Tab-separated table of C-alpha atoms and ligand atoms in Angstrom:
chain	number	residue	atom	x	y	z
A	1	MET	CA	0.141	-0.124	0.209
A	2	ASN	CA	1.473	3.457	-1.081
A	3	SER	CA	1.355	6.283	1.735
A	4	ASN	CA	0.316	9.497	-0.637
A	5	SER	CA	-0.813	11.677	1.894
A	6	ALA	CA	-4.822	10.294	1.645
A	7	ASN	CA	-3.561	7.594	3.577
A	8	MET	CA	-1.735	9.592	6.447
A	9	LEU	CA	-3.481	11.820	8.785
A	10	ALA	CA	-1.138	14.269	10.687
A	11	GLY	CA	-1.958	15.361	13.810
A	12	ALA	CA	0.146	18.111	16.129
A	13	ARG	CA	2.888	15.947	17.065
A	14	ARG	CA	2.539	12.285	15.101
A	15	ALA	CA	0.088	10.494	12.205
A	16	VAL	CA	-1.730	7.952	12.045
A	17	SER	CA	-1.595	5.482	9.134
A	18	LEU	CA	-4.989	5.089	7.378
A	19	ALA	CA	-3.999	3.000	4.846
A	20	GLU	CA	-6.342	0.485	6.208
A	21	PRO	CA	-9.425	1.859	8.459
A	22	ALA	CA	-8.230	3.416	11.620
A	23	VAL	CA	-10.394	2.525	14.991
A	24	MET	CA	-10.988	5.417	16.857
A	25	GLY	CA	-12.344	4.466	20.395
A	26	VAL	CA	-14.848	6.778	21.789
A	27	LEU	CA	-13.667	7.815	25.676
A	28	ASN	CA	-16.423	9.297	27.357
A	29	VAL	CA	-15.950	11.821	30.315
A	30	THR	CA	-18.467	12.910	31.410
A	31	PRO	CA	-19.533	15.451	34.464
A	32	ASP	CA	-21.118	12.149	36.740
A	33	SER	CA	-17.185	10.471	36.633
A	34	PHE	CA	-15.877	13.457	37.747
A	35	SER	CA	-18.575	14.146	40.485
A	36	ASP	CA	-16.697	15.257	43.915
A	37	GLY	CA	-15.087	12.642	45.740
A	38	GLY	CA	-14.583	10.298	43.091
A	39	ARG	CA	-12.171	12.796	40.626
A	40	TYR	CA	-8.945	10.273	41.159
A	41	VAL	CA	-10.948	7.037	40.458
A	42	ALA	CA	-12.934	8.543	37.237
A	43	LEU	CA	-9.524	9.727	35.825
A	44	GLU	CA	-8.003	6.257	36.505
A	45	ALA	CA	-11.092	4.791	35.195
A	46	ALA	CA	-10.891	6.932	31.803
A	47	LEU	CA	-6.899	6.099	31.680
A	48	GLU	CA	-7.423	2.237	32.053
A	49	ARG	CA	-10.533	2.416	29.623
A	50	SER	CA	-8.062	4.113	26.739
A	51	LEU	CA	-5.565	1.353	27.797
A	52	VAL	CA	-7.951	-1.259	27.096
A	53	MET	CA	-9.221	0.038	23.812
A	54	ILE	CA	-5.336	0.821	22.765
A	55	GLU	CA	-5.009	-3.186	23.531
A	56	GLN	CA	-8.157	-4.088	21.661
A	57	GLY	CA	-6.771	-2.121	18.279
A	58	ALA	CA	-7.946	1.331	18.671
A	59	ALA	CA	-5.145	3.627	16.321
A	60	ILE	CA	-6.657	6.725	18.330
A	61	ILE	CA	-9.015	7.444	21.400
A	62	ASP	CA	-11.182	10.489	21.229
A	63	ILE	CA	-12.016	12.290	24.336
A	64	GLY	CA	-15.590	13.707	25.093
A	65	GLY	CA	-17.009	15.670	27.097
A	66	GLU	CA	-20.739	16.177	27.396
A	67	SER	CA	-20.439	19.265	25.683
A	68	THR	CA	-20.429	18.272	21.910
A	69	ARG	CA	-23.238	15.842	22.314
A	70	PRO	CA	-26.473	16.402	20.546
A	71	GLY	CA	-28.809	18.643	22.599
A	72	ALA	CA	-25.957	19.301	25.486
A	73	ALA	CA	-26.142	22.310	27.850
A	74	PRO	CA	-23.503	24.604	27.159
A	75	VAL	CA	-20.530	24.286	29.272
A	76	SER	CA	-18.126	26.375	30.782
A	77	THR	CA	-14.447	26.755	29.259
A	78	GLU	CA	-13.402	26.053	33.245
A	79	ALA	CA	-15.766	22.897	33.483
A	80	GLU	CA	-14.822	21.475	30.326
A	81	LEU	CA	-11.430	21.827	30.673
A	82	GLU	CA	-11.776	20.292	34.571
A	83	ARG	CA	-12.819	16.920	32.681
A	84	VAL	CA	-11.128	16.831	29.720
A	85	LEU	CA	-7.589	18.495	30.230
A	86	PRO	CA	-6.503	16.012	33.213
A	87	VAL	CA	-7.245	13.217	30.716
A	88	VAL	CA	-5.221	13.821	27.797
A	89	GLU	CA	-2.763	14.924	30.246
A	90	ALA	CA	-2.438	11.358	32.110
A	91	LEU	CA	-3.174	9.422	28.728
A	92	ARG	CA	-0.343	11.471	27.212
A	93	ALA	CA	1.819	10.336	30.017
A	94	ARG	CA	1.195	6.679	29.028
A	95	SER	CA	0.870	6.378	25.543
A	96	GLU	CA	2.073	7.543	22.111
A	97	ILE	CA	-1.413	6.861	20.827
A	98	PHE	CA	-3.040	9.513	18.931
A	99	ILE	CA	-5.326	11.520	21.147
A	100	SER	CA	-8.491	13.530	19.927
A	101	VAL	CA	-10.452	15.723	21.761
A	102	ASP	CA	-13.942	16.629	21.219
A	103	THR	CA	-14.609	20.132	22.007
A	104	SER	CA	-15.994	23.387	19.661
A	105	ASN	CA	-14.087	26.107	22.572
A	106	PRO	CA	-10.837	27.443	21.221
A	107	ALA	CA	-9.610	28.026	24.409
A	108	VAL	CA	-10.231	24.195	25.094
A	109	ILE	CA	-8.566	23.542	21.768
A	110	GLN	CA	-5.303	25.774	22.884
A	111	ALA	CA	-4.858	23.991	26.110
A	112	VAL	CA	-5.743	20.182	25.034
A	113	CYS	CA	-3.097	20.450	22.585
A	114	ALA	CA	-0.408	22.329	24.564
A	115	ALA	CA	-0.883	19.071	27.030
A	116	GLY	CA	-0.822	16.685	23.752
A	117	ALA	CA	-3.889	16.257	22.366
A	118	ASP	CA	-3.530	15.664	18.034
A	119	MET	CA	-6.679	16.308	16.486
A	120	ILE	CA	-9.800	18.601	17.492
A	121	ASN	CA	-12.987	16.429	16.814
A	122	ASP	CA	-15.580	19.428	16.711
A	123	ILE	CA	-19.337	18.406	15.285
A	124	ARG	CA	-19.774	22.075	15.276
A	125	GLY	CA	-17.347	22.225	12.238
A	126	LEU	CA	-14.972	25.068	14.118
A	127	VAL	CA	-17.239	27.929	12.920
A	128	ARG	CA	-17.236	29.112	16.439
A	129	PRO	CA	-15.037	32.158	16.657
A	130	GLY	CA	-11.453	31.531	16.959
A	131	ALA	CA	-11.970	27.960	16.671
A	132	LEU	CA	-10.252	27.285	13.310
A	133	GLU	CA	-7.409	29.493	14.099
A	134	ALA	CA	-6.831	27.910	17.308
A	135	VAL	CA	-6.442	24.461	15.587
A	136	VAL	CA	-4.394	26.081	12.838
A	137	ALA	CA	-1.883	27.384	15.655
A	138	ALA	CA	-1.626	24.187	17.333
A	139	GLU	CA	-1.067	22.513	13.675
A	140	ALA	CA	-3.317	19.985	15.161
A	141	ALA	CA	-5.512	17.813	12.952
A	142	ALA	CA	-9.269	17.985	12.391
A	143	CYS	CA	-12.469	16.170	11.795
A	144	VAL	CA	-14.811	18.525	9.968
A	145	MET	CA	-18.026	17.143	10.337
A	146	HIS	CA	-21.919	17.651	8.508
A	147	MET	CA	-24.748	18.982	10.402
A	148	GLN	CA	-27.622	20.220	9.567
A	149	GLY	CA	-29.518	22.944	11.818
A	150	GLU	CA	-28.672	22.936	15.675
A	151	PRO	CA	-28.193	19.712	18.098
A	152	ALA	CA	-31.613	20.875	19.859
A	153	THR	CA	-33.502	20.448	17.261
A	154	MET	CA	-31.860	19.145	14.113
A	155	GLN	CA	-33.741	15.480	14.461
A	156	THR	CA	-37.489	17.599	13.817
A	157	ALA	CA	-37.485	17.900	10.097
A	158	PRO	CA	-34.792	17.171	8.481
A	159	SER	CA	-34.755	17.792	4.795
A	160	TYR	CA	-32.394	17.189	1.232
A	161	THR	CA	-33.164	16.950	-2.328
A	162	ASP	CA	-30.119	14.862	-2.587
A	163	VAL	CA	-28.684	14.429	0.647
A	164	VAL	CA	-25.449	12.730	-1.054
A	165	ALA	CA	-24.497	15.631	-2.749
A	166	GLU	CA	-25.129	18.175	-0.447
A	167	VAL	CA	-22.699	16.714	2.346
A	168	ARG	CA	-20.105	16.362	-0.084
A	169	ALA	CA	-20.557	19.985	-1.333
A	170	PHE	CA	-20.439	21.139	2.426
A	171	LEU	CA	-17.549	19.090	3.125
A	172	ASP	CA	-15.822	20.328	-0.178
A	173	ASP	CA	-16.558	23.876	1.153
A	174	ARG	CA	-15.437	23.447	4.967
A	175	VAL	CA	-12.192	21.423	3.496
A	176	ARG	CA	-11.328	24.609	1.367
A	177	ALA	CA	-12.236	27.096	4.206
A	178	CYS	CA	-9.681	25.141	6.489
A	179	CYS	CA	-7.526	25.254	3.922
A	180	ALA	CA	-7.612	28.682	3.413
A	181	ALA	CA	-7.086	29.292	7.126
A	182	GLY	CA	-3.674	27.998	6.858
A	183	MET	CA	-4.708	24.270	7.915
A	184	ALA	CA	-2.232	21.802	5.957
A	185	PRO	CA	-4.521	19.143	3.983
A	186	GLU	CA	-3.095	16.241	5.670
A	187	ARG	CA	-4.419	17.483	9.000
A	188	ILE	CA	-8.096	17.247	7.714
A	189	VAL	CA	-10.445	14.525	7.891
A	190	VAL	CA	-14.140	14.798	6.886
A	191	ASP	CA	-17.457	13.475	8.281
A	192	PRO	CA	-21.188	12.903	7.365
A	193	GLY	CA	-22.615	13.325	10.685
A	194	PHE	CA	-24.393	10.320	10.855
A	195	GLY	CA	-27.693	11.117	12.926
A	196	PHE	CA	-26.604	15.006	12.804
A	197	GLY	CA	-29.980	16.294	11.130
A	198	LYS	CA	-30.542	13.295	9.445
A	199	THR	CA	-33.548	10.513	8.930
A	200	LEU	CA	-33.104	6.553	8.600
A	201	GLU	CA	-33.254	7.115	4.768
A	202	HIS	CA	-30.606	10.052	4.773
A	203	ASN	CA	-28.527	7.735	7.093
A	204	MET	CA	-28.907	4.820	4.498
A	205	ALA	CA	-28.022	6.842	1.687
A	206	LEU	CA	-25.016	8.172	3.526
A	207	LEU	CA	-23.980	5.042	4.624
A	208	ARG	CA	-24.429	3.603	0.730
A	209	GLY	CA	-22.583	6.412	-0.823
A	210	VAL	CA	-19.745	6.700	2.040
A	211	GLY	CA	-16.901	5.668	-0.253
A	212	GLU	CA	-17.599	8.761	-2.118
A	213	LEU	CA	-17.916	11.616	0.306
A	214	GLY	CA	-14.258	12.043	0.565
A	215	ALA	CA	-13.670	16.054	-0.001
A	216	ALA	CA	-10.948	16.858	-1.752
A	217	GLY	CA	-9.576	13.660	-1.830
A	218	ARG	CA	-9.618	13.893	1.897
A	219	PRO	CA	-10.157	10.611	4.142
A	220	VAL	CA	-13.787	10.080	5.480
A	221	LEU	CA	-14.622	9.527	9.189
A	222	MET	CA	-17.593	7.181	9.912
A	223	GLY	CA	-19.364	7.712	13.291
A	224	VAL	CA	-22.324	5.427	13.522
A	225	SER	CA	-21.592	3.523	16.518
A	226	ARG	CA	-24.865	2.378	18.674
A	227	LYS	CA	-26.685	5.380	17.007
A	228	SER	CA	-30.576	5.057	17.040
A	229	MET	CA	-30.637	4.708	13.080
A	230	PHE	CA	-29.902	0.842	13.776
A	231	ALA	CA	-33.018	0.252	16.300
A	232	ARG	CA	-35.477	1.923	13.466
A	233	LEU	CA	-33.487	0.060	10.730
A	234	PHE	CA	-34.522	-3.413	12.575
A	235	GLU	CA	-37.821	-1.958	14.204
A	236	LEU	CA	-35.935	-3.004	17.499
A	237	ASP	CA	-33.834	-1.408	20.173
A	238	GLY	CA	-31.565	-2.183	22.925
A	239	LEU	CA	-27.752	-2.122	22.549
A	240	GLY	CA	-27.418	-5.535	20.605
A	241	ALA	CA	-29.137	-4.825	17.689
A	242	ARG	CA	-27.272	-1.367	17.559
A	243	ILE	CA	-24.084	-3.103	18.261
A	244	ASN	CA	-25.179	-5.959	15.516
A	245	GLY	CA	-25.424	-2.638	12.793
A	246	SER	CA	-22.401	-0.878	13.699
A	247	LEU	CA	-20.426	-3.802	13.049
A	248	GLY	CA	-22.305	-4.645	9.544
A	249	ALA	CA	-21.572	-0.902	8.647
A	250	ALA	CA	-18.080	-1.087	9.688
A	251	PHE	CA	-17.719	-3.902	7.661
A	252	TRP	CA	-19.273	-2.208	5.037
A	253	ALA	CA	-17.103	1.090	5.494
A	254	THR	CA	-13.771	-0.785	5.378
A	255	LEU	CA	-14.950	-2.622	1.680
A	256	GLN	CA	-15.637	1.207	1.009
A	257	GLY	CA	-12.307	2.834	1.834
A	258	VAL	CA	-13.112	4.994	4.780
A	259	GLY	CA	-10.093	6.345	6.528
A	260	ILE	CA	-11.484	6.086	10.442
A	261	ILE	CA	-14.050	4.472	12.454
A	262	ARG	CA	-15.551	6.010	15.363
A	263	CYS	CA	-17.166	3.537	17.767
A	264	HIS	CA	-17.688	2.120	21.446
A	265	ASP	CA	-17.122	-1.503	20.953
A	266	VAL	CA	-13.181	-1.573	19.476
A	267	ARG	CA	-11.803	-5.096	19.697
A	268	GLU	CA	-15.206	-6.312	17.563
A	269	THR	CA	-14.832	-3.200	14.947
A	270	ALA	CA	-11.107	-3.907	14.716
A	271	GLN	CA	-12.260	-7.663	13.914
A	272	MET	CA	-14.903	-6.428	11.116
A	273	VAL	CA	-12.327	-4.095	9.797
A	274	CYS	CA	-9.550	-7.569	9.841
A	275	LEU	CA	-11.850	-9.713	8.095
A	276	ALA	CA	-12.952	-6.890	5.333
A	277	ARG	CA	-9.146	-6.243	4.800
A	278	HIS	CA	-8.274	-10.205	4.127
A	279	LEU	CA	-11.254	-10.267	1.732
A	280	MET	CA	-10.281	-7.298	-0.714
A	281	GLN	CA	-6.700	-8.780	-1.351
A	282	GLN	CA	-5.777	-9.878	-4.235
A	283	GLY	CA	-5.291	-13.376	-4.660
B	1	7PM	C1	-25.984	11.243	22.665
B	1	7PM	C2	-26.212	11.229	21.349
B	1	7PM	C3	-24.466	11.104	22.709
B	1	7PM	C4	-25.236	10.714	20.090
B	1	7PM	C5	-23.537	10.692	21.839
B	1	7PM	C6	-23.913	11.046	20.826
B	1	7PM	C7	-20.033	12.052	16.252
B	1	7PM	C8	-19.327	12.303	16.619
B	1	7PM	C9	-20.741	11.854	18.112
B	1	7PM	C10	-19.676	11.471	14.843
B	1	7PM	C11	-17.948	12.717	15.271
B	1	7PM	C12	-22.441	9.358	19.496
B	1	7PM	C13	-23.362	10.605	19.234
B	1	7PM	N1	-21.377	11.312	16.719
B	1	7PM	N2	-18.003	13.207	16.066
B	1	7PM	N3	-19.642	12.821	17.973
B	1	7PM	N4	-18.520	11.822	14.243
B	1	7PM	N5	-16.843	13.365	14.502
B	1	7PM	O1	-23.146	8.457	19.307
B	1	7PM	O2	-20.523	10.823	14.181
B	1	7PM	O3	-21.113	8.938	19.921
B	1	7PM	S1	-21.907	11.886	19.710
């Protein structure tokens, strides 16, 4: 496999190969887990969970506070930093793993990158004043995601004429904006934003076309793990159905040439990537 720029993602201090899909393990850092008294225990648990996901095959750890979840209430810079920064510091002290942080906040971007984060995963597409500039200054990688509407109301009435074309055009635009702001193309990954202002039909159209979404030749990040689209598709809620759908999607995404698969079930997802890669090899 060659290693042209579309096969690499350059972070602030390290790069990750996307020659085969990199598995990105989700690490949730919720306010609950950092309630008074349990701070040290929660930090140890977050670190342990990260090391387990790395052991299971994660090439990237995505550290998320509550703030970037759909419908989440705004969180102060101080509160967000208190949750996320100790985890970035502890993980960086223990591992050379490629670290991604979910945030839309320029001050948080600056602080986590100084502490050793490599990438910013902003579901709001770095539109907050100063966010894009903070990523450029830190020479960090960025995931640029599509969302229709605002997190609080985006699922009310999502509407597109041609969802794949429209999402692709948006991602092309954002890649251009990032490059115009001084971001190197090899630091950018694009994401159709499954479930972010999309019906089941929209999500299925995007999943079908997931290999064609790579704006300006940049790799695609797919985030479908445990999402409600599978509960709707199978007409069956519950974690098992959602995980099964996520794993099938991971297999498909690998065949379609996706660069990063964001997931909760790292070992199982890595197995799907492994199987699909074996089937793709020429005899
Ligand atoms: C509640 C609802 C909690 C939804 C969490 C979620 C993505 C992401 C999320 C994605 C990228 C989840 C989502 N989804 N970042 N952050 N792409 N780049 O299911 O699809 O994890 S939050």
